[in-house]
Amino acid sequence: MCLTLRAVAQAVRGLDGASDPNSLPLPRVTEAMAQASVRGARGNSGMMLSQFLLGFQEGLGTDLRAVAADLARAIRTGFERLQSSLDEPVEGTILTVARETADEAGLAKDEPDLRVFMVRLVNRAEAALQRTPDLLAALKTAGVVDAGAKGFVRFLEGVKRLIEDGHVAEGAVDRLTPNAAAQAEVAADRDYRFCTEIMVRGPSLPPAADVRKALRAFGGSIVVLQTGDLVKAHVHTDSPEAVFQLGAGWGTVEYTKADDMRAQHQALQERRPIAFVSDTACDLPDDLVVQYDIGLIPTQLIVDERAYRDRLELTATEFFARLRAGLDASTSQPTPQAFTDGYADAARAADHVIAVVVSRALSGTCANAEAAARRFNGGRVTVVNSRSASLGEGMLVLRGVELAAAGWAPETIARELERVRSQSGGFFTVDNFDRLVRSGRVGRGRAWLGTKLNLKPVMVVTPEGTIEATARVRGAAGARRRILELLDRAFEDQGRPREVRLGVVHGDIPEFAEVLRAELVGRYQPKQCLVAPITPVIAAHAGVGAWGVFYQVEDGTNG
């Protein structure tokens, strides 16, 4: 549900005029939400939420304004679309909570104050959530509430907080924490292995009812989304390839997924020896953060006199749009308390926590991480100074995750990460001097001369974790050529290492970054080459058009 809603949020932020929400017609916003939810839907609960949003859009129709009665109608339509999409409706899930929310909306449709309207909906939904264990035996046995239902309640709470608190709904996007919620177990005779999804586009797709009927031969927990020339289907099955083959007959396959639920369940049941935490300057892509359950501690970002939590309340896409509009930005490191909270979250699922953080020489973040670790009970936290930033920091986290999966002890992992960081580094450049001048890192005189001469600074992340200028070259092509030369030289100095991980970061120039990634893969055959936008807290200093290459040499071992 988080990934589904993230896709919705990004689509709405990407609308022309999104910086002034009052200028956007309501039907345009609801259409963007619904369509993005179809494309971004992940898992059973995400698919069900998408059905609700499609119905919500249908219920509002072309209305330019909505009062409580209009919202009540749209919520009822959303519930009805959700219910009709399910092949086997099960009470005690998101379905139950959505129904009671729709019922309460109908009772409150004459309420003139939308704040009161939403409070009533959230209270009714929360009460319904607490009753889910009484409706589903698997939940009662486990002593938990349904995860999809809880996610739906949190979604409603976010709407309520937006109305109450304004644009920045403090606390509406909190840390992703383990909690007493669970997906309902499939009965023993329906214990399918793979959570399977397929998205197909075509001019003559079969009706959703026919798709559901066809999928029954392969499994259960079927949800089918259909809008325009797009159909997306979810099914639990033992034969994902057969489902993909079936879908290929409907049209052009745009997306497939088959997750092994038994492996996922086993991983969730097992307490991990080690969990990893980092700060948002690590620039790791969202899918890797979710895949490896990496806790991210957000740096504070101040834009136009408002404070945002990096990546949680302001994405890179939205931040770059504000930079292009000329807004200023500054940053503030996470507090020791933020790290304490992050450690507590991670420690719920693991015996030990390893925090890999941005270079001590660049930020006070490392000192705050260490202060929090000293206060945390039992010496269960180890802090590693990455002596880097961006993907130089993030790739070190990934190496730690791999070593933990291989059974290494925390202290041995920390020593190995320190060894790896000593033979790793990075180079980057900026497109212009504006952000460097604003942050005080470059004087106005030097910036003026550099701009006049079309000079591009090339900077290096040193072994001590500082950033130093290593060259000034003419033009963007010159900067690209020099950085590749420096990368070649770094590898030559280490005898052409074999175990190399690379990362490309960019300031809102994704096409350039992908071309560069392809060239790096061809030249060096790395074990992995990541591409990621620079997170807002780094972009605040580097600016639009900045880019860099980080390398991590993993040859050798001291384990």
PDB file of N, CA and C in Angstrom, residues 380-468:
ATOM      1  N   ARG A 380      23.840  -2.525  21.550  1.00  0.00           N
ATOM      2  CA  ARG A 380      23.322  -3.274  20.404  1.00  0.00           C
ATOM      3  C   ARG A 380      23.455  -2.509  19.086  1.00  0.00           C
ATOM      4  N   VAL A 381      24.087  -1.339  19.115  1.00  0.00           N
ATOM      5  CA  VAL A 381      24.209  -0.530  17.897  1.00  0.00           C
ATOM      6  C   VAL A 381      25.679  -0.271  17.592  1.00  0.00           C
ATOM      7  N   THR A 382      26.063  -0.521  16.336  1.00  0.00           N
ATOM      8  CA  THR A 382      27.401  -0.200  15.854  1.00  0.00           C
ATOM      9  C   THR A 382      27.270   0.859  14.774  1.00  0.00           C
ATOM     10  N   VAL A 383      28.010   1.960  14.906  1.00  0.00           N
ATOM     11  CA  VAL A 383      27.965   3.047  13.920  1.00  0.00           C
ATOM     12  C   VAL A 383      29.223   2.982  13.057  1.00  0.00           C
ATOM     13  N   VAL A 384      29.028   3.017  11.747  1.00  0.00           N
ATOM     14  CA  VAL A 384      30.137   3.032  10.792  1.00  0.00           C
ATOM     15  C   VAL A 384      30.122   4.366  10.058  1.00  0.00           C
ATOM     16  N   ASN A 385      31.205   5.117  10.186  1.00  0.00           N
ATOM     17  CA  ASN A 385      31.376   6.359   9.440  1.00  0.00           C
ATOM     18  C   ASN A 385      31.728   5.985   8.003  1.00  0.00           C
ATOM     19  N   SER A 386      30.844   6.266   7.050  1.00  0.00           N
ATOM     20  CA  SER A 386      31.078   5.863   5.657  1.00  0.00           C
ATOM     21  C   SER A 386      32.229   6.616   5.011  1.00  0.00           C
ATOM     22  N   ARG A 387      32.594   7.774   5.596  1.00  0.00           N
ATOM     23  CA  ARG A 387      33.568   8.668   4.975  1.00  0.00           C
ATOM     24  C   ARG A 387      33.193   8.974   3.527  1.00  0.00           C
ATOM     25  N   SER A 388      31.896   9.054   3.303  1.00  0.00           N
ATOM     26  CA  SER A 388      31.396   9.343   1.960  1.00  0.00           C
ATOM     27  C   SER A 388      29.995   9.910   2.101  1.00  0.00           C
ATOM     28  N   ALA A 389      29.303   9.988   0.989  1.00  0.00           N
ATOM     29  CA  ALA A 389      27.918  10.452   0.962  1.00  0.00           C
ATOM     30  C   ALA A 389      27.278   9.877  -0.293  1.00  0.00           C
ATOM     31  N   SER A 390      25.978  10.127  -0.445  1.00  0.00           N
ATOM     32  CA  SER A 390      25.254   9.665  -1.621  1.00  0.00           C
ATOM     33  C   SER A 390      25.451   8.157  -1.787  1.00  0.00           C
ATOM     34  N   LEU A 391      25.616   7.676  -3.008  1.00  0.00           N
ATOM     35  CA  LEU A 391      25.740   6.240  -3.217  1.00  0.00           C
ATOM     36  C   LEU A 391      27.064   5.684  -2.711  1.00  0.00           C
ATOM     37  N   GLY A 392      28.044   6.538  -2.430  1.00  0.00           N
ATOM     38  CA  GLY A 392      29.242   6.058  -1.764  1.00  0.00           C
ATOM     39  C   GLY A 392      28.911   5.515  -0.388  1.00  0.00           C
ATOM     40  N   GLU A 393      27.969   6.144   0.264  1.00  0.00           N
ATOM     41  CA  GLU A 393      27.452   5.667   1.547  1.00  0.00           C
ATOM     42  C   GLU A 393      26.482   4.517   1.343  1.00  0.00           C
ATOM     43  N   GLY A 394      25.565   4.679   0.374  1.00  0.00           N
ATOM     44  CA  GLY A 394      24.530   3.674   0.147  1.00  0.00           C
ATOM     45  C   GLY A 394      25.082   2.322  -0.264  1.00  0.00           C
ATOM     46  N   MET A 395      26.104   2.306  -1.123  1.00  0.00           N
ATOM     47  CA  MET A 395      26.673   1.022  -1.562  1.00  0.00           C
ATOM     48  C   MET A 395      27.365   0.303  -0.409  1.00  0.00           C
ATOM     49  N   LEU A 396      27.885   1.057   0.555  1.00  0.00           N
ATOM     50  CA  LEU A 396      28.482   0.441   1.733  1.00  0.00           C
ATOM     51  C   LEU A 396      27.403  -0.278   2.558  1.00  0.00           C
ATOM     52  N   VAL A 397      26.225   0.318   2.623  1.00  0.00           N
ATOM     53  CA  VAL A 397      25.103  -0.338   3.304  1.00  0.00           C
ATOM     54  C   VAL A 397      24.783  -1.667   2.617  1.00  0.00           C
ATOM     55  N   LEU A 398      24.719  -1.652   1.282  1.00  0.00           N
ATOM     56  CA  LEU A 398      24.392  -2.877   0.554  1.00  0.00           C
ATOM     57  C   LEU A 398      25.430  -3.966   0.798  1.00  0.00           C
ATOM     58  N   ARG A 399      26.700  -3.592   0.862  1.00  0.00           N
ATOM     59  CA  ARG A 399      27.724  -4.581   1.156  1.00  0.00           C
ATOM     60  C   ARG A 399      27.521  -5.163   2.554  1.00  0.00           C
ATOM     61  N   GLY A 400      27.166  -4.319   3.495  1.00  0.00           N
ATOM     62  CA  GLY A 400      26.889  -4.803   4.838  1.00  0.00           C
ATOM     63  C   GLY A 400      25.726  -5.772   4.865  1.00  0.00           C
ATOM     64  N   VAL A 401      24.659  -5.484   4.117  1.00  0.00           N
ATOM     65  CA  VAL A 401      23.499  -6.381   4.034  1.00  0.00           C
ATOM     66  C   VAL A 401      23.923  -7.748   3.510  1.00  0.00           C
ATOM     67  N   GLU A 402      24.774  -7.754   2.483  1.00  0.00           N
ATOM     68  CA  GLU A 402      25.250  -9.018   1.918  1.00  0.00           C
ATOM     69  C   GLU A 402      26.051  -9.816   2.948  1.00  0.00           C
ATOM     70  N   LEU A 403      26.922  -9.146   3.672  1.00  0.00           N
ATOM     71  CA  LEU A 403      27.744  -9.833   4.663  1.00  0.00           C
ATOM     72  C   LEU A 403      26.887 -10.382   5.804  1.00  0.00           C
ATOM     73  N   ALA A 404      25.871  -9.632   6.200  1.00  0.00           N
ATOM     74  CA  ALA A 404      24.971 -10.116   7.248  1.00  0.00           C
ATOM     75  C   ALA A 404      24.224 -11.361   6.775  1.00  0.00           C
ATOM     76  N   ALA A 405      23.787 -11.354   5.509  1.00  0.00           N
ATOM     77  CA  ALA A 405      23.087 -12.519   4.960  1.00  0.00           C
ATOM     78  C   ALA A 405      24.006 -13.736   4.904  1.00  0.00           C
ATOM     79  N   ALA A 406      25.319 -13.492   4.788  1.00  0.00           N
ATOM     80  CA  ALA A 406      26.291 -14.590   4.747  1.00  0.00           C
ATOM     81  C   ALA A 406      26.675 -15.078   6.146  1.00  0.00           C
ATOM     82  N   GLY A 407      26.104 -14.458   7.186  1.00  0.00           N
ATOM     83  CA  GLY A 407      26.326 -14.926   8.539  1.00  0.00           C
ATOM     84  C   GLY A 407      27.454 -14.256   9.293  1.00  0.00           C
ATOM     85  N   TRP A 408      27.989 -13.146   8.781  1.00  0.00           N
ATOM     86  CA  TRP A 408      29.081 -12.458   9.482  1.00  0.00           C
ATOM     87  C   TRP A 408      28.566 -11.806  10.761  1.00  0.00           C
ATOM     88  N   ALA A 409      29.439 -11.718  11.753  1.00  0.00           N
ATOM     89  CA  ALA A 409      29.106 -11.063  13.019  1.00  0.00           C
ATOM     90  C   ALA A 409      29.192  -9.543  12.867  1.00  0.00           C
ATOM     91  N   PRO A 410      28.468  -8.790  13.713  1.00  0.00           N
ATOM     92  CA  PRO A 410      28.445  -7.323  13.574  1.00  0.00           C
ATOM     93  C   PRO A 410      29.823  -6.679  13.596  1.00  0.00           C
ATOM     94  N   GLU A 411      30.678  -7.072  14.543  1.00  0.00           N
ATOM     95  CA  GLU A 411      31.984  -6.431  14.633  1.00  0.00           C
ATOM     96  C   GLU A 411      32.858  -6.754  13.429  1.00  0.00           C
ATOM     97  N   THR A 412      32.696  -7.957  12.868  1.00  0.00           N
ATOM     98  CA  THR A 412      33.461  -8.333  11.680  1.00  0.00           C
ATOM     99  C   THR A 412      32.967  -7.555  10.468  1.00  0.00           C
ATOM    100  N   ILE A 413      31.648  -7.364  10.367  1.00  0.00           N
ATOM    101  CA  ILE A 413      31.083  -6.568   9.270  1.00  0.00           C
ATOM    102  C   ILE A 413      31.608  -5.138   9.342  1.00  0.00           C
ATOM    103  N   ALA A 414      31.611  -4.565  10.537  1.00  0.00           N
ATOM    104  CA  ALA A 414      32.077  -3.180  10.686  1.00  0.00           C
ATOM    105  C   ALA A 414      33.526  -3.052  10.222  1.00  0.00           C
ATOM    106  N   ARG A 415      34.383  -4.001  10.594  1.00  0.00           N
ATOM    107  CA  ARG A 415      35.785  -3.946  10.158  1.00  0.00           C
ATOM    108  C   ARG A 415      35.897  -4.080   8.646  1.00  0.00           C
ATOM    109  N   GLU A 416      35.093  -4.966   8.078  1.00  0.00           N
ATOM    110  CA  GLU A 416      35.153  -5.158   6.624  1.00  0.00           C
ATOM    111  C   GLU A 416      34.662  -3.917   5.881  1.00  0.00           C
ATOM    112  N   LEU A 417      33.624  -3.264   6.385  1.00  0.00           N
ATOM    113  CA  LEU A 417      33.135  -2.044   5.739  1.00  0.00           C
ATOM    114  C   LEU A 417      34.184  -0.941   5.810  1.00  0.00           C
ATOM    115  N   GLU A 418      34.902  -0.864   6.908  1.00  0.00           N
ATOM    116  CA  GLU A 418      35.976   0.127   7.020  1.00  0.00           C
ATOM    117  C   GLU A 418      37.099  -0.180   6.026  1.00  0.00           C
ATOM    118  N   ARG A 419      37.387  -1.468   5.809  1.00  0.00           N
ATOM    119  CA  ARG A 419      38.400  -1.838   4.817  1.00  0.00           C
ATOM    120  C   ARG A 419      37.934  -1.467   3.411  1.00  0.00           C
ATOM    121  N   VAL A 420      36.680  -1.781   3.104  1.00  0.00           N
ATOM    122  CA  VAL A 420      36.148  -1.502   1.767  1.00  0.00           C
ATOM    123  C   VAL A 420      36.125   0.000   1.486  1.00  0.00           C
ATOM    124  N   ARG A 421      35.733   0.785   2.501  1.00  0.00           N
ATOM    125  CA  ARG A 421      35.661   2.231   2.275  1.00  0.00           C
ATOM    126  C   ARG A 421      37.043   2.814   1.966  1.00  0.00           C
ATOM    127  N   SER A 422      38.100   2.176   2.467  1.00  0.00           N
ATOM    128  CA  SER A 422      39.454   2.703   2.250  1.00  0.00           C
ATOM    129  C   SER A 422      39.914   2.540   0.804  1.00  0.00           C
ATOM    130  N   GLN A 423      39.239   1.680   0.042  1.00  0.00           N
ATOM    131  CA  GLN A 423      39.623   1.477  -1.351  1.00  0.00           C
ATOM    132  C   GLN A 423      38.485   1.858  -2.296  1.00  0.00           C
ATOM    133  N   SER A 424      37.647   2.778  -1.824  1.00  0.00           N
ATOM    134  CA  SER A 424      36.505   3.239  -2.606  1.00  0.00           C
ATOM    135  C   SER A 424      36.515   4.759  -2.678  1.00  0.00           C
ATOM    136  N   GLY A 425      35.680   5.325  -3.499  1.00  0.00           N
ATOM    137  CA  GLY A 425      35.654   6.779  -3.625  1.00  0.00           C
ATOM    138  C   GLY A 425      34.606   7.253  -4.609  1.00  0.00           C
ATOM    139  N   GLY A 426      34.713   8.514  -4.990  1.00  0.00           N
ATOM    140  CA  GLY A 426      33.744   9.070  -5.921  1.00  0.00           C
ATOM    141  C   GLY A 426      34.195  10.394  -6.483  1.00  0.00           C
ATOM    142  N   PHE A 427      33.606  10.743  -7.624  1.00  0.00           N
ATOM    143  CA  PHE A 427      33.905  12.006  -8.312  1.00  0.00           C
ATOM    144  C   PHE A 427      32.588  12.615  -8.767  1.00  0.00           C
ATOM    145  N   PHE A 428      32.482  13.926  -8.687  1.00  0.00           N
ATOM    146  CA  PHE A 428      31.253  14.547  -9.169  1.00  0.00           C
ATOM    147  C   PHE A 428      31.528  15.963  -9.652  1.00  0.00           C
ATOM    148  N   THR A 429      30.539  16.490 -10.354  1.00  0.00           N
ATOM    149  CA  THR A 429      30.630  17.841 -10.891  1.00  0.00           C
ATOM    150  C   THR A 429      29.265  18.505 -10.786  1.00  0.00           C
ATOM    151  N   VAL A 430      29.242  19.821 -10.950  1.00  0.00           N
ATOM    152  CA  VAL A 430      27.982  20.569 -10.935  1.00  0.00           C
ATOM    153  C   VAL A 430      27.820  21.308 -12.250  1.00  0.00           C
ATOM    154  N   ASP A 431      26.581  21.585 -12.590  1.00  0.00           N
ATOM    155  CA  ASP A 431      26.316  22.259 -13.852  1.00  0.00           C
ATOM    156  C   ASP A 431      26.564  23.760 -13.763  1.00  0.00           C
ATOM    157  N   ASN A 432      26.321  24.327 -12.591  1.00  0.00           N
ATOM    158  CA  ASN A 432      26.590  25.750 -12.373  1.00  0.00           C
ATOM    159  C   ASN A 432      26.952  25.968 -10.907  1.00  0.00           C
ATOM    160  N   PHE A 433      27.355  27.169 -10.599  1.00  0.00           N
ATOM    161  CA  PHE A 433      27.881  27.469  -9.257  1.00  0.00           C
ATOM    162  C   PHE A 433      26.823  28.009  -8.298  1.00  0.00           C
ATOM    163  N   ASP A 434      25.565  28.129  -8.740  1.00  0.00           N
ATOM    164  CA  ASP A 434      24.552  28.814  -7.939  1.00  0.00           C
ATOM    165  C   ASP A 434      24.413  28.228  -6.537  1.00  0.00           C
ATOM    166  N   ARG A 435      24.216  26.903  -6.464  1.00  0.00           N
ATOM    167  CA  ARG A 435      23.993  26.292  -5.162  1.00  0.00           C
ATOM    168  C   ARG A 435      25.259  26.310  -4.304  1.00  0.00           C
ATOM    169  N   LEU A 436      26.422  26.167  -4.928  1.00  0.00           N
ATOM    170  CA  LEU A 436      27.672  26.214  -4.177  1.00  0.00           C
ATOM    171  C   LEU A 436      27.893  27.594  -3.576  1.00  0.00           C
ATOM    172  N   VAL A 437      27.501  28.632  -4.314  1.00  0.00           N
ATOM    173  CA  VAL A 437      27.619  29.998  -3.794  1.00  0.00           C
ATOM    174  C   VAL A 437      26.658  30.184  -2.619  1.00  0.00           C
ATOM    175  N   ARG A 438      25.403  29.736  -2.791  1.00  0.00           N
ATOM    176  CA  ARG A 438      24.403  29.918  -1.740  1.00  0.00           C
ATOM    177  C   ARG A 438      24.778  29.182  -0.466  1.00  0.00           C
ATOM    178  N   SER A 439      25.424  28.032  -0.613  1.00  0.00           N
ATOM    179  CA  SER A 439      25.810  27.267   0.567  1.00  0.00           C
ATOM    180  C   SER A 439      27.138  27.728   1.148  1.00  0.00           C
ATOM    181  N   GLY A 440      27.786  28.706   0.493  1.00  0.00           N
ATOM    182  CA  GLY A 440      29.027  29.250   0.996  1.00  0.00           C
ATOM    183  C   GLY A 440      30.260  28.439   0.672  1.00  0.00           C
ATOM    184  N   ARG A 441      30.137  27.442  -0.199  1.00  0.00           N
ATOM    185  CA  ARG A 441      31.273  26.578  -0.518  1.00  0.00           C
ATOM    186  C   ARG A 441      32.158  27.169  -1.613  1.00  0.00           C
ATOM    187  N   VAL A 442      31.636  28.135  -2.366  1.00  0.00           N
ATOM    188  CA  VAL A 442      32.410  28.808  -3.415  1.00  0.00           C
ATOM    189  C   VAL A 442      32.113  30.298  -3.328  1.00  0.00           C
ATOM    190  N   GLY A 443      33.157  31.122  -3.434  1.00  0.00           N
ATOM    191  CA  GLY A 443      32.966  32.567  -3.396  1.00  0.00           C
ATOM    192  C   GLY A 443      32.334  33.092  -4.680  1.00  0.00           C
ATOM    193  N   ARG A 444      31.692  34.249  -4.579  1.00  0.00           N
ATOM    194  CA  ARG A 444      31.010  34.809  -5.743  1.00  0.00           C
ATOM    195  C   ARG A 444      31.984  35.156  -6.866  1.00  0.00           C
ATOM    196  N   GLY A 445      33.173  35.637  -6.499  1.00  0.00           N
ATOM    197  CA  GLY A 445      34.150  35.991  -7.529  1.00  0.00           C
ATOM    198  C   GLY A 445      34.582  34.794  -8.341  1.00  0.00           C
ATOM    199  N   ARG A 446      34.924  33.713  -7.660  1.00  0.00           N
ATOM    200  CA  ARG A 446      35.333  32.499  -8.373  1.00  0.00           C
ATOM    201  C   ARG A 446      34.188  31.944  -9.202  1.00  0.00           C
ATOM    202  N   ALA A 447      32.981  32.018  -8.658  1.00  0.00           N
ATOM    203  CA  ALA A 447      31.827  31.511  -9.396  1.00  0.00           C
ATOM    204  C   ALA A 447      31.587  32.334 -10.656  1.00  0.00           C
ATOM    205  N   TRP A 448      31.726  33.665 -10.548  1.00  0.00           N
ATOM    206  CA  TRP A 448      31.513  34.530 -11.718  1.00  0.00           C
ATOM    207  C   TRP A 448      32.539  34.218 -12.803  1.00  0.00           C
ATOM    208  N   LEU A 449      33.797  34.062 -12.403  1.00  0.00           N
ATOM    209  CA  LEU A 449      34.835  33.760 -13.380  1.00  0.00           C
ATOM    210  C   LEU A 449      34.616  32.387 -14.006  1.00  0.00           C
ATOM    211  N   GLY A 450      34.238  31.406 -13.172  1.00  0.00           N
ATOM    212  CA  GLY A 450      33.995  30.073 -13.696  1.00  0.00           C
ATOM    213  C   GLY A 450      32.860  30.040 -14.683  1.00  0.00           C
ATOM    214  N   THR A 451      31.808  30.812 -14.408  1.00  0.00           N
ATOM    215  CA  THR A 451      30.669  30.867 -15.329  1.00  0.00           C
ATOM    216  C   THR A 451      31.063  31.509 -16.644  1.00  0.00           C
ATOM    217  N   LYS A 452      31.806  32.606 -16.583  1.00  0.00           N
ATOM    218  CA  LYS A 452      32.237  33.299 -17.796  1.00  0.00           C
ATOM    219  C   LYS A 452      33.099  32.397 -18.684  1.00  0.00           C
ATOM    220  N   LEU A 453      33.939  31.584 -18.061  1.00  0.00           N
ATOM    221  CA  LEU A 453      34.860  30.728 -18.812  1.00  0.00           C
ATOM    222  C   LEU A 453      34.275  29.343 -19.092  1.00  0.00           C
ATOM    223  N   ASN A 454      33.001  29.143 -18.696  1.00  0.00           N
ATOM    224  CA  ASN A 454      32.343  27.836 -18.869  1.00  0.00           C
ATOM    225  C   ASN A 454      33.149  26.723 -18.204  1.00  0.00           C
ATOM    226  N   LEU A 455      33.651  27.009 -17.003  1.00  0.00           N
ATOM    227  CA  LEU A 455      34.428  26.017 -16.279  1.00  0.00           C
ATOM    228  C   LEU A 455      33.522  25.161 -15.408  1.00  0.00           C
ATOM    229  N   LYS A 456      33.821  23.885 -15.383  1.00  0.00           N
ATOM    230  CA  LYS A 456      33.080  22.952 -14.540  1.00  0.00           C
ATOM    231  C   LYS A 456      34.037  22.393 -13.491  1.00  0.00           C
ATOM    232  N   PRO A 457      33.701  22.535 -12.211  1.00  0.00           N
ATOM    233  CA  PRO A 457      34.576  21.970 -11.176  1.00  0.00           C
ATOM    234  C   PRO A 457      34.407  20.452 -11.112  1.00  0.00           C
ATOM    235  N   VAL A 458      35.495  19.749 -10.987  1.00  0.00           N
ATOM    236  CA  VAL A 458      35.455  18.304 -10.761  1.00  0.00           C
ATOM    237  C   VAL A 458      35.956  18.058  -9.350  1.00  0.00           C
ATOM    238  N   MET A 459      35.143  17.393  -8.545  1.00  0.00           N
ATOM    239  CA  MET A 459      35.461  17.204  -7.136  1.00  0.00           C
ATOM    240  C   MET A 459      35.602  15.733  -6.796  1.00  0.00           C
ATOM    241  N   VAL A 460      36.384  15.441  -5.780  1.00  0.00           N
ATOM    242  CA  VAL A 460      36.668  14.077  -5.383  1.00  0.00           C
ATOM    243  C   VAL A 460      36.313  13.891  -3.912  1.00  0.00           C
ATOM    244  N   VAL A 461      35.782  12.709  -3.594  1.00  0.00           N
ATOM    245  CA  VAL A 461      35.575  12.336  -2.197  1.00  0.00           C
ATOM    246  C   VAL A 461      36.863  11.664  -1.729  1.00  0.00           C
ATOM    247  N   THR A 462      37.541  12.273  -0.785  1.00  0.00           N
ATOM    248  CA  THR A 462      38.859  11.784  -0.356  1.00  0.00           C
ATOM    249  C   THR A 462      38.726  10.586   0.593  1.00  0.00           C
ATOM    250  N   PRO A 463      39.819   9.849   0.814  1.00  0.00           N
ATOM    251  CA  PRO A 463      39.777   8.721   1.763  1.00  0.00           C
ATOM    252  C   PRO A 463      39.403   9.147   3.179  1.00  0.00           C
ATOM    253  N   GLU A 464      39.637  10.415   3.509  1.00  0.00           N
ATOM    254  CA  GLU A 464      39.275  10.920   4.845  1.00  0.00           C
ATOM    255  C   GLU A 464      37.814  11.339   4.925  1.00  0.00           C
ATOM    256  N   GLY A 465      37.106  11.306   3.791  1.00  0.00           N
ATOM    257  CA  GLY A 465      35.699  11.662   3.794  1.00  0.00           C
ATOM    258  C   GLY A 465      35.413  13.129   3.568  1.00  0.00           C
ATOM    259  N   THR A 466      36.407  13.872   3.088  1.00  0.00           N
ATOM    260  CA  THR A 466      36.186  15.270   2.738  1.00  0.00           C
ATOM    261  C   THR A 466      35.923  15.368   1.236  1.00  0.00           C
ATOM    262  N   ILE A 467      35.510  16.542   0.801  1.00  0.00           N
ATOM    263  CA  ILE A 467      35.304  16.797  -0.626  1.00  0.00           C
ATOM    264  C   ILE A 467      36.270  17.890  -1.044  1.00  0.00           C
ATOM    265  N   GLU A 468      37.065  17.603  -2.071  1.00  0.00           N
ATOM    266  CA  GLU A 468      38.064  18.553  -2.534  1.00  0.00           C
ATOM    267  C   GLU A 468      37.979  18.712  -4.048  1.00  0.00           C
TER     268      GLU A 468
END
